[in-house]
mmCIF file of C-alpha atoms in Angstrom:
data_model
loop_
_atom_site.group_PDB
_atom_site.id
_atom_site.type_symbol
_atom_site.label_atom_id
_atom_site.label_comp_id
_atom_site.label_asym_id
_atom_site.label_seq_id
_atom_site.Cartn_x
_atom_site.Cartn_y
_atom_site.Cartn_z
ATOM 1 C CA MET A 1 151.654 192.131 124.071
ATOM 2 C CA LYS A 2 154.742 191.333 121.782
ATOM 3 C CA LEU A 3 155.463 187.941 123.126
ATOM 4 C CA ALA A 4 153.924 184.811 121.572
ATOM 5 C CA LEU A 5 153.889 181.493 123.328
ATOM 6 C CA GLY A 6 155.785 178.675 121.809
ATOM 7 C CA THR A 7 154.505 175.095 122.547
ATOM 8 C CA VAL A 8 157.313 172.554 121.684
ATOM 9 C CA GLN A 9 157.697 171.589 125.070
ATOM 10 C CA PHE A 10 154.069 170.604 125.336
ATOM 11 C CA GLY A 11 154.746 167.697 122.975
ATOM 12 C CA LEU A 12 158.359 167.036 123.125
ATOM 13 C CA ASN A 13 161.069 166.835 125.746
ATOM 14 C CA TYR A 14 162.868 169.958 124.221
ATOM 15 C CA GLY A 15 165.599 172.357 125.177
ATOM 16 C CA VAL A 16 169.571 172.158 126.027
ATOM 17 C CA SER A 17 168.567 173.424 129.516
ATOM 18 C CA ASN A 18 165.195 171.512 130.052
ATOM 19 C CA ARG A 19 165.537 169.247 133.117
ATOM 20 C CA ALA A 20 161.815 168.576 133.638
ATOM 21 C CA GLY A 21 160.727 167.000 130.097
ATOM 22 C CA LYS A 22 157.478 167.504 128.437
ATOM 23 C CA THR A 23 154.976 169.749 130.111
ATOM 24 C CA ARG A 24 151.890 168.043 131.564
ATOM 25 C CA THR A 25 148.492 169.132 130.357
ATOM 26 C CA GLU A 26 147.337 170.717 133.544
ATOM 27 C CA GLU A 27 150.503 172.716 133.758
ATOM 28 C CA VAL A 28 149.691 173.743 130.052
ATOM 29 C CA LYS A 29 146.268 175.012 131.282
ATOM 30 C CA ARG A 30 147.921 177.184 133.931
ATOM 31 C CA ILE A 31 150.085 178.697 131.381
ATOM 32 C CA LEU A 32 147.411 179.507 129.152
ATOM 33 C CA ARG A 33 145.475 181.196 131.801
ATOM 34 C CA LEU A 34 148.482 183.285 132.661
ATOM 35 C CA ALA A 35 149.126 184.045 129.089
ATOM 36 C CA LYS A 36 145.476 185.340 128.436
ATOM 37 C CA SER A 37 145.641 187.301 131.594
ATOM 38 C CA ALA A 38 148.792 189.010 130.439
ATOM 39 C CA SER A 39 147.253 189.714 126.876
ATOM 40 C CA LEU A 40 149.249 187.348 125.224
ATOM 41 C CA ASN A 41 147.236 186.509 122.297
ATOM 42 C CA THR A 42 149.357 184.264 119.882
ATOM 43 C CA ILE A 43 150.314 180.726 120.192
ATOM 44 C CA ASP A 44 153.064 178.994 118.041
ATOM 45 C CA THR A 45 152.697 175.365 117.427
ATOM 46 C CA ALA A 46 153.590 172.833 114.654
ATOM 47 C CA ALA A 47 152.464 169.346 113.623
ATOM 48 C CA ALA A 48 156.071 168.018 114.131
ATOM 49 C CA TYR A 49 155.956 168.977 117.950
ATOM 50 C CA GLY A 50 154.781 165.547 119.115
ATOM 51 C CA ASP A 51 151.300 165.795 120.544
ATOM 52 C CA ALA A 52 151.573 169.478 121.329
ATOM 53 C CA GLU A 53 148.638 170.456 119.025
ATOM 54 C CA ALA A 54 146.388 167.891 120.738
ATOM 55 C CA VAL A 55 147.123 169.091 124.162
ATOM 56 C CA LEU A 56 146.344 172.365 123.060
ATOM 57 C CA GLY A 57 143.014 170.936 121.720
ATOM 58 C CA ASN A 58 142.016 169.682 125.248
ATOM 59 C CA CYS A 59 142.557 173.349 126.539
ATOM 60 C CA THR A 60 140.554 176.643 125.889
ATOM 61 C CA ILE A 61 142.387 178.338 122.882
ATOM 62 C CA ASN A 62 139.552 179.868 121.088
ATOM 63 C CA ASP A 63 140.731 183.384 122.089
ATOM 64 C CA PHE A 64 144.268 182.863 120.695
ATOM 65 C CA ASN A 65 145.624 183.359 117.291
ATOM 66 C CA ILE A 66 147.140 180.092 116.261
ATOM 67 C CA VAL A 67 150.262 179.769 114.084
ATOM 68 C CA SER A 68 150.946 176.129 112.825
ATOM 69 C CA LYS A 69 153.531 174.476 110.620
ATOM 70 C CA VAL A 70 153.316 171.976 107.824
ATOM 71 C CA LYS A 71 155.379 168.965 108.507
ATOM 72 C CA PRO A 72 158.715 168.922 106.549
ATOM 73 C CA LEU A 73 157.822 166.998 103.150
ATOM 74 C CA PRO A 74 159.570 163.591 102.380
ATOM 75 C CA ILE A 75 161.628 163.205 99.385
ATOM 76 C CA SER A 76 158.675 161.963 97.269
ATOM 77 C CA CYS A 77 154.963 162.840 97.844
ATOM 78 C CA ASN A 78 151.948 164.567 96.261
ATOM 79 C CA GLU A 79 152.668 167.951 98.085
ATOM 80 C CA GLU A 80 149.010 169.275 97.638
ATOM 81 C CA GLU A 81 147.643 166.088 99.518
ATOM 82 C CA TRP A 82 150.547 166.375 102.190
ATOM 83 C CA VAL A 83 149.691 169.961 102.890
ATOM 84 C CA HIS A 84 145.736 169.538 103.228
ATOM 85 C CA SER A 85 146.244 166.356 105.348
ATOM 86 C CA CYS A 86 148.513 168.114 107.630
ATOM 87 C CA LEU A 87 146.201 171.039 107.935
ATOM 88 C CA LYS A 88 143.133 168.745 108.225
ATOM 89 C CA ARG A 89 145.032 166.825 111.192
ATOM 90 C CA THR A 90 146.077 170.262 112.849
ATOM 91 C CA LEU A 91 142.706 171.469 112.632
ATOM 92 C CA ALA A 92 141.191 168.343 114.260
ATOM 93 C CA ASP A 93 143.804 168.125 117.007
ATOM 94 C CA LEU A 94 143.206 171.809 117.869
ATOM 95 C CA ASN A 95 139.549 171.546 117.794
ATOM 96 C CA LEU A 96 139.448 174.763 115.555
ATOM 97 C CA ASN A 97 137.851 175.275 112.095
ATOM 98 C CA ALA A 98 140.628 177.724 110.988
ATOM 99 C CA ILE A 99 143.643 179.264 112.280
ATOM 100 C CA TYR A 100 145.746 182.387 112.187
ATOM 101 C CA GLY A 101 148.821 181.553 110.237
ATOM 102 C CA LEU A 102 150.079 178.257 108.360
ATOM 103 C CA LEU A 103 154.057 178.152 107.611
ATOM 104 C CA LEU A 104 156.232 175.619 105.982
ATOM 105 C CA HIS A 105 158.305 174.171 108.676
ATOM 106 C CA ASN A 106 161.093 173.600 106.303
ATOM 107 C CA ALA A 107 161.771 176.602 103.733
ATOM 108 C CA ASP A 108 163.899 174.379 101.869
ATOM 109 C CA ASP A 109 161.061 172.077 100.789
ATOM 110 C CA LEU A 110 160.304 175.007 98.387
ATOM 111 C CA LYS A 111 163.341 173.739 96.271
ATOM 112 C CA LYS A 112 161.770 170.331 95.781
ATOM 113 C CA TYR A 113 158.141 171.437 95.538
ATOM 114 C CA PRO A 114 158.032 175.181 94.061
ATOM 115 C CA SER A 115 154.244 174.944 94.172
ATOM 116 C CA LEU A 116 153.922 174.997 97.847
ATOM 117 C CA LEU A 117 153.370 178.559 98.317
ATOM 118 C CA ASP A 118 150.556 178.553 95.759
ATOM 119 C CA ILE A 119 149.016 175.454 97.254
ATOM 120 C CA LEU A 120 149.085 177.579 100.726
ATOM 121 C CA TYR A 121 147.433 180.547 99.066
ATOM 122 C CA ASN A 122 144.683 178.683 97.857
ATOM 123 C CA ILE A 123 143.938 177.534 101.397
ATOM 124 C CA LYS A 124 144.174 181.062 102.502
ATOM 125 C CA THR A 125 141.398 181.835 99.857
ATOM 126 C CA ASN A 126 139.180 179.196 101.561
ATOM 127 C CA ASN A 127 139.372 181.056 104.681
ATOM 128 C CA LYS A 128 141.208 178.097 106.522
ATOM 129 C CA VAL A 129 144.221 180.449 107.464
ATOM 130 C CA ALA A 130 144.554 184.130 107.574
ATOM 131 C CA LYS A 131 148.210 184.228 106.925
ATOM 132 C CA ILE A 132 150.783 182.007 105.074
ATOM 133 C CA GLY A 133 154.382 181.944 105.180
ATOM 134 C CA LEU A 134 157.765 180.261 106.160
ATOM 135 C CA SER A 135 159.836 179.103 108.960
ATOM 136 C CA VAL A 136 163.328 180.003 107.973
ATOM 137 C CA TYR A 137 166.693 179.324 109.623
ATOM 138 C CA SER A 138 169.182 181.358 107.232
ATOM 139 C CA PRO A 139 168.999 184.568 105.404
ATOM 140 C CA ASN A 140 169.732 182.810 102.217
ATOM 141 C CA GLN A 141 166.407 180.944 102.356
ATOM 142 C CA VAL A 142 164.428 184.314 101.617
ATOM 143 C CA SER A 143 164.383 185.824 97.966
ATOM 144 C CA GLN A 144 162.396 188.520 96.621
ATOM 145 C CA PRO A 145 160.018 186.336 94.814
ATOM 146 C CA ILE A 146 159.409 184.495 98.078
ATOM 147 C CA LEU A 147 158.755 187.748 99.871
ATOM 148 C CA GLU A 148 156.101 188.867 97.565
ATOM 149 C CA LYS A 149 154.078 185.654 98.280
ATOM 150 C CA ILE A 150 154.050 185.327 102.070
ATOM 151 C CA ASP A 151 152.293 187.042 104.755
ATOM 152 C CA LEU A 152 154.377 185.644 107.737
ATOM 153 C CA VAL A 153 157.709 184.611 108.439
ATOM 154 C CA GLN A 154 159.262 183.016 111.557
ATOM 155 C CA LEU A 155 163.075 183.207 112.087
ATOM 156 C CA PRO A 156 165.728 182.863 114.758
ATOM 157 C CA ALA A 157 166.931 185.843 116.440
ATOM 158 C CA ASN A 158 168.886 186.327 119.741
ATOM 159 C CA ILE A 159 171.631 188.416 121.084
ATOM 160 C CA PHE A 160 174.399 185.893 119.661
ATOM 161 C CA ASP A 161 172.402 185.241 116.452
ATOM 162 C CA GLN A 162 172.111 188.648 114.709
ATOM 163 C CA ARG A 163 172.166 187.367 111.042
ATOM 164 C CA PHE A 164 168.605 188.568 110.296
ATOM 165 C CA LEU A 165 169.271 191.798 112.199
ATOM 166 C CA THR A 166 172.399 192.848 110.400
ATOM 167 C CA ALA A 167 171.421 191.851 106.837
ATOM 168 C CA ASP A 168 168.571 194.584 106.545
ATOM 169 C CA LEU A 169 166.047 191.831 105.966
ATOM 170 C CA LEU A 170 163.708 193.029 108.555
ATOM 171 C CA GLN A 171 163.262 196.162 106.728
ATOM 172 C CA LYS A 172 162.588 194.199 103.482
ATOM 173 C CA PHE A 173 160.023 192.102 105.356
ATOM 174 C CA LYS A 174 158.331 195.195 106.503
ATOM 175 C CA ASN A 175 158.429 196.779 103.044
ATOM 176 C CA ASN A 176 156.601 193.641 101.602
ATOM 177 C CA LYS A 177 154.165 193.830 104.434
ATOM 178 C CA VAL A 178 155.379 190.469 105.852
ATOM 179 C CA GLU A 179 154.610 189.831 109.606
ATOM 180 C CA VAL A 180 157.846 188.985 111.510
ATOM 181 C CA HIS A 181 157.848 186.467 114.374
ATOM 182 C CA THR A 182 161.151 185.353 115.899
ATOM 183 C CA ARG A 183 162.018 182.390 118.023
ATOM 184 C CA SER A 184 165.269 181.093 120.054
ATOM 185 C CA ALA A 185 165.390 184.308 122.264
ATOM 186 C CA PHE A 186 167.240 182.328 124.667
ATOM 187 C CA LEU A 187 168.973 179.955 122.248
ATOM 188 C CA GLN A 188 167.103 176.806 123.860
ATOM 189 C CA GLY A 189 167.885 178.251 127.419
ATOM 190 C CA LEU A 190 171.962 178.277 126.660
ATOM 191 C CA LEU A 191 171.871 181.987 127.588
ATOM 192 C CA LEU A 192 170.310 181.460 130.664
ATOM 193 C CA MET A 193 172.627 178.708 131.791
ATOM 194 C CA SER A 194 175.517 179.606 134.432
ATOM 195 C CA GLU A 195 179.133 179.026 133.741
ATOM 196 C CA GLY A 196 180.001 175.485 134.463
ATOM 197 C CA GLU A 197 176.264 174.333 133.379
ATOM 198 C CA TRP A 198 176.686 174.875 129.605
ATOM 199 C CA PRO A 199 177.797 171.333 127.677
ATOM 200 C CA GLU A 200 181.420 171.254 126.526
ATOM 201 C CA TYR A 201 180.273 171.455 122.843
ATOM 202 C CA PHE A 202 180.079 175.258 123.725
ATOM 203 C CA ASN A 203 183.585 175.735 125.012
ATOM 204 C CA PRO A 204 184.595 177.399 121.736
ATOM 205 C CA ILE A 205 182.111 180.190 122.478
ATOM 206 C CA LYS A 206 182.870 180.231 126.171
ATOM 207 C CA HIS A 207 184.342 183.858 126.024
ATOM 208 C CA SER A 208 181.111 185.185 124.301
ATOM 209 C CA LEU A 209 178.840 183.397 127.001
ATOM 210 C CA GLU A 210 180.966 184.884 129.865
ATOM 211 C CA LYS A 211 180.800 188.431 128.241
ATOM 212 C CA PHE A 212 176.894 187.986 127.784
ATOM 213 C CA HIS A 213 176.717 187.399 131.545
ATOM 214 C CA LEU A 214 179.139 190.274 132.201
ATOM 215 C CA ILE A 215 177.139 192.699 130.372
ATOM 216 C CA ALA A 216 174.099 191.615 132.068
ATOM 217 C CA LYS A 217 175.726 192.265 135.469
ATOM 218 C CA HIS A 218 177.102 195.645 134.218
ATOM 219 C CA LEU A 219 173.498 196.638 133.333
ATOM 220 C CA ASN A 220 172.050 195.323 136.546
ATOM 221 C CA VAL A 221 169.501 193.066 134.966
ATOM 222 C CA THR A 222 169.157 189.237 134.865
ATOM 223 C CA PRO A 223 170.635 187.115 131.934
ATOM 224 C CA LEU A 224 166.894 186.524 131.175
ATOM 225 C CA ALA A 225 165.948 190.192 131.058
ATOM 226 C CA LEU A 226 168.915 190.941 128.844
ATOM 227 C CA ALA A 227 168.087 188.111 126.360
ATOM 228 C CA ILE A 228 164.314 188.940 125.966
ATOM 229 C CA ASN A 229 164.400 192.553 125.836
ATOM 230 C CA TYR A 230 167.120 192.723 123.470
ATOM 231 C CA VAL A 231 164.867 190.895 120.905
ATOM 232 C CA VAL A 232 161.598 192.691 122.069
ATOM 233 C CA ASP A 233 163.129 196.066 121.694
ATOM 234 C CA ILE A 234 163.543 195.560 118.014
ATOM 235 C CA GLU A 235 160.870 197.727 116.428
ATOM 236 C CA LEU A 236 160.525 195.588 113.055
ATOM 237 C CA ILE A 237 159.608 192.449 115.075
ATOM 238 C CA ASP A 238 156.048 191.855 115.494
ATOM 239 C CA LYS A 239 156.228 188.885 117.876
ATOM 240 C CA VAL A 240 158.875 187.099 119.910
ATOM 241 C CA VAL A 241 158.002 183.247 120.430
ATOM 242 C CA VAL A 242 158.912 181.924 123.986
ATOM 243 C CA GLY A 243 158.670 178.444 125.050
ATOM 244 C CA VAL A 244 158.121 177.655 128.682
ATOM 245 C CA ASN A 245 157.968 174.490 130.776
ATOM 246 C CA ASN A 246 155.794 175.957 133.581
ATOM 247 C CA GLU A 247 153.708 178.663 134.588
ATOM 248 C CA ALA A 248 156.542 180.059 136.785
ATOM 249 C CA GLN A 249 158.742 180.409 133.880
ATOM 250 C CA LEU A 250 156.377 182.561 131.965
ATOM 251 C CA GLU A 251 155.835 184.649 135.087
ATOM 252 C CA GLU A 252 159.526 185.112 135.184
ATOM 253 C CA ILE A 253 159.611 186.256 131.504
ATOM 254 C CA LEU A 254 156.762 188.726 131.859
ATOM 255 C CA GLN A 255 158.397 190.276 134.917
ATOM 256 C CA ALA A 256 161.627 190.453 133.004
ATOM 257 C CA LEU A 257 159.967 192.570 130.480
ATOM 258 C CA GLU A 258 159.708 195.356 133.110
ATOM 259 C CA SER A 259 163.374 195.903 132.798
ATOM 260 C CA LYS A 260 164.571 198.579 130.534
ATOM 261 C CA LEU A 261 167.594 198.196 128.360
ATOM 262 C CA GLU A 262 169.870 201.236 127.361
ATOM 263 C CA PRO A 263 171.210 201.216 123.811
ATOM 264 C CA ASN A 264 174.540 199.385 124.266
ATOM 265 C CA VAL A 265 177.369 199.164 121.762
ATOM 266 C CA PHE A 266 178.411 195.856 123.282
ATOM 267 C CA TYR A 267 175.522 193.866 121.786
ATOM 268 C CA ASN A 268 177.068 193.698 118.414
ATOM 269 C CA GLU A 269 180.191 192.501 119.755
ATOM 270 C CA LEU A 270 178.319 189.222 120.789
ATOM 271 C CA SER A 271 176.980 188.392 117.468
ATOM 272 C CA ILE A 272 178.108 184.824 116.387
ATOM 273 C CA GLU A 273 178.139 183.721 112.724
ATOM 274 C CA ASP A 274 179.237 179.965 113.074
ATOM 275 C CA GLU A 275 175.819 178.051 112.652
ATOM 276 C CA LYS A 276 177.310 175.103 114.607
ATOM 277 C CA PHE A 277 176.683 177.327 117.770
ATOM 278 C CA ILE A 278 173.576 179.183 116.967
ATOM 279 C CA ASN A 279 171.494 176.776 115.001
ATOM 280 C CA PRO A 280 170.341 174.071 117.541
ATOM 281 C CA ALA A 281 169.613 171.823 114.621
ATOM 282 C CA LYS A 282 173.391 171.565 114.022
ATOM 283 C CA TRP A 283 174.405 170.835 117.584
ATOM 284 C CA GLN A 284 176.172 167.914 118.398
ATOM 285 C CA LEU A 285 175.602 167.172 122.003
ATOM 286 C CA GLY A 286 175.188 163.437 122.176
#
């Protein structure tokens, strides 16, 4: 199963299309049961996702590969103590002795603290994590020296945000044996909103949103099926992280995987370069 389960909704009220708020623990348990039955074996979480890790720790997650992230580092701190403290808290919250992956939540922290990857490597040698790496937002955050030190990278990829897909970076990751996980397949749910539902902020890309829905209609698939299969069908991607608010949403995504997309020349035309619209951290919706 190429999907991985995102958990930010378990700890925070997250997503431009989220009307339900933070997911309740009992619903989380139902989501996890469905994930397990579908052979979805990877969970993506982070210390910065509110109490998501503590919520997961109250569920049965021993059969899953857990990928977590070190909280972004403050301007001044002891980086080694910070990383070890974050991992200790994460393991305690998750009720686990070790996890599959540990990433830096903010790749730019390497500019202030160049020793971070070495610190992560030492943790790896102590068998607390199997793979170390980065969560990145832009292709310019990845250099060859970094590629040679990491095992895992998480990056944004969707039918609008094709920056990593068109820069030949995926092949570079594979050449360096770096496992690739992607997030933001639905662009926080923006791609799944109907016309008239998206915030006015996105009016400058209204044509792209309309064209996306027209292509889905032309292919006789739902916008959800187009969005998820576009990313899942990319061979060089290992896992596609999807966040859900409830069991029904996960069921819908699993069913959407049964749709098959034909290679389509129109996909490249939907690519958007302006980070104001494809990087949720830069959105100004308030």
